[in-house]
Amino acid sequence: LTIDVRGNFGGRPDMAKELLSYLIRQETPYFSKSTQLPFLYKIQGIGNSILPKEDAFKGEIRLLTDGGCFSTCAHFCAVFKENSLGIIQGENTGGGAACTDSSIDVILRNTGIRLHNSQSLYEVVADSSMRNVVSPDESLN
């Protein structure tokens, strides 16, 4: 199975967790305990560990990455690597196990400049070497 996430800027964490549930073989934590999830995420169970699906894929997996992998996509890559789910091929991701979001926009009154400001740090359970970037196991030639 080859999963190509190149150029994926991210998205919803529940979608990454859903895909991972078809790749893992045992219960797997997703967000680190230091992550302060918004209330809505908590009641939706997004902070819960991932449980494997009964019909999870059991074969060899290759994950294709590049510098366009950010946010939830980079989280997915970090969890994939942390749990040795397969071989990562390609380039370093643009993001890593930690990213910020829950952003708000503020328009500065005197200049009209829009300030986009992150409010929360989201970090998945992964080795600290993947905090800012996930490196591939192999490059693509």
Coordinates of C-alpha atoms in Angstrom, one line a residue:
L1 CA 0.0 0.0 0.0
T2 CA 1.4 3.4 -0.9
I3 CA -0.1 6.5 0.7
D4 CA 0.9 9.8 -1.0
V5 CA 0.5 12.8 1.3
R6 CA 2.8 15.1 -0.6
G7 CA 1.5 18.7 -0.8
N8 CA -1.1 18.0 2.0
F9 CA -1.3 21.2 4.1
G10 CA -3.3 19.4 6.9
G11 CA -6.9 19.3 8.0
R12 CA -9.0 17.8 10.7
P13 CA -7.2 15.6 13.3
D14 CA -10.2 13.1 13.4
M15 CA -9.5 12.3 9.7
A16 CA -5.9 11.5 10.4
K17 CA -6.9 9.3 13.3
E18 CA -9.5 7.5 11.2
L19 CA -6.8 6.7 8.5
L20 CA -4.3 5.6 11.2
S21 CA -7.0 3.3 12.7
Y22 CA -6.7 1.2 9.5
L23 CA -2.9 1.0 9.7
I24 CA -2.2 0.3 13.4
R25 CA -2.3 -3.1 15.1
Q26 CA -2.8 -1.9 18.7
E27 CA -4.3 1.0 20.7
T28 CA -2.1 4.0 19.9
P29 CA -2.1 7.4 21.6
Y30 CA -2.4 10.4 19.3
F31 CA -2.2 13.8 21.1
S32 CA 0.4 14.2 23.9
K33 CA -0.8 14.9 27.4
S34 CA 0.7 18.4 27.1
T35 CA -1.8 19.4 24.4
Q36 CA -4.6 21.5 25.7
L37 CA -7.5 20.5 23.4
P38 CA -10.4 22.9 22.9
F39 CA -13.5 21.9 24.8
L40 CA -15.3 20.8 21.6
Y41 CA -12.5 18.4 20.7
K42 CA -12.7 16.9 24.1
I43 CA -16.4 16.2 23.9
Q44 CA -15.9 14.8 20.4
G45 CA -13.2 12.4 21.8
I46 CA -10.5 13.7 19.5
G47 CA -8.0 13.5 22.4
N48 CA -8.7 9.8 22.9
S49 CA -6.3 7.1 21.7
I50 CA -6.7 5.4 18.3
L51 CA -8.2 1.9 18.3
P52 CA -7.3 -0.4 15.4
K53 CA -10.1 -1.4 13.0
E54 CA -10.9 -5.1 12.8
D55 CA -10.2 -5.0 9.0
A56 CA -7.0 -3.0 9.4
F57 CA -4.4 -3.3 6.6
K58 CA -1.8 -6.0 7.4
G59 CA 0.7 -5.6 4.5
E60 CA 3.7 -3.4 3.7
I61 CA 3.0 0.3 3.7
R62 CA 5.0 3.2 2.1
L63 CA 4.3 6.8 2.9
L64 CA 5.3 9.5 0.4
T65 CA 6.2 12.9 1.9
D66 CA 7.5 16.3 0.9
G67 CA 8.0 19.8 2.3
G68 CA 4.3 20.5 1.6
C69 CA 3.2 18.3 4.5
F70 CA 2.0 20.5 7.4
S71 CA -0.3 20.6 10.4
T72 CA -2.4 17.5 10.7
C73 CA -0.6 15.9 7.8
A74 CA 2.7 16.2 9.6
H75 CA 1.1 14.9 12.7
F76 CA 0.0 11.8 10.7
C77 CA 3.5 11.4 9.4
A78 CA 5.0 11.6 12.9
V79 CA 2.6 9.1 14.4
F80 CA 3.2 6.8 11.4
K81 CA 7.0 6.9 12.0
E82 CA 6.8 6.8 15.8
N83 CA 4.8 3.5 15.5
S84 CA 7.0 2.0 12.7
L85 CA 3.9 1.5 10.5
G86 CA 6.0 1.4 7.3
I87 CA 8.7 3.1 5.2
I88 CA 8.6 6.8 4.7
Q89 CA 10.0 7.9 1.3
G90 CA 10.5 11.3 -0.1
E91 CA 11.6 14.6 1.5
N92 CA 11.4 16.1 5.0
T93 CA 7.9 17.2 5.9
G94 CA 7.2 21.0 6.3
G95 CA 5.9 20.5 9.8
G96 CA 6.4 18.0 12.6
A97 CA 4.8 16.5 15.7
A98 CA 4.0 19.9 17.1
C99 CA 2.0 22.7 15.4
T100 CA -0.1 25.6 16.3
D101 CA -3.7 26.5 15.4
S102 CA -7.1 27.6 16.8
S103 CA -6.2 30.8 15.2
I104 CA -7.9 34.1 15.4
D105 CA -7.6 37.1 13.1
V106 CA -7.3 40.6 14.4
I107 CA -7.4 43.7 12.1
L108 CA -5.1 46.4 13.6
R109 CA -7.2 49.6 13.8
N110 CA -4.6 52.2 12.7
T111 CA -3.0 50.3 9.9
G112 CA -5.7 47.8 8.7
I113 CA -3.1 45.1 8.8
R114 CA -4.6 41.6 9.5
L115 CA -2.8 39.7 12.2
H116 CA -3.3 36.0 12.1
N117 CA -2.5 34.6 15.6
S118 CA -2.4 31.0 16.8
Q119 CA -3.9 30.3 20.2
S120 CA -3.0 26.6 20.9
L121 CA -0.1 24.2 20.5
Y122 CA -1.1 20.7 19.3
E123 CA 1.5 18.0 19.7
V124 CA 1.2 14.3 18.9
V125 CA 3.0 11.4 20.8
A126 CA 6.3 11.1 18.9
D127 CA 10.0 11.2 19.6
S128 CA 11.3 14.7 20.2
S129 CA 13.5 14.5 17.1
M130 CA 10.2 14.8 15.1
R131 CA 8.9 17.9 16.9
N132 CA 9.6 20.2 13.9
V133 CA 10.1 17.9 11.0
V134 CA 9.6 14.2 10.1
S135 CA 12.5 12.9 8.0
P136 CA 12.0 10.1 5.5
D137 CA 13.6 6.7 5.8
E138 CA 14.5 6.8 2.1
S139 CA 14.7 9.5 -0.6
L140 CA 12.8 9.2 -3.9
N141 CA 15.0 9.1 -6.9

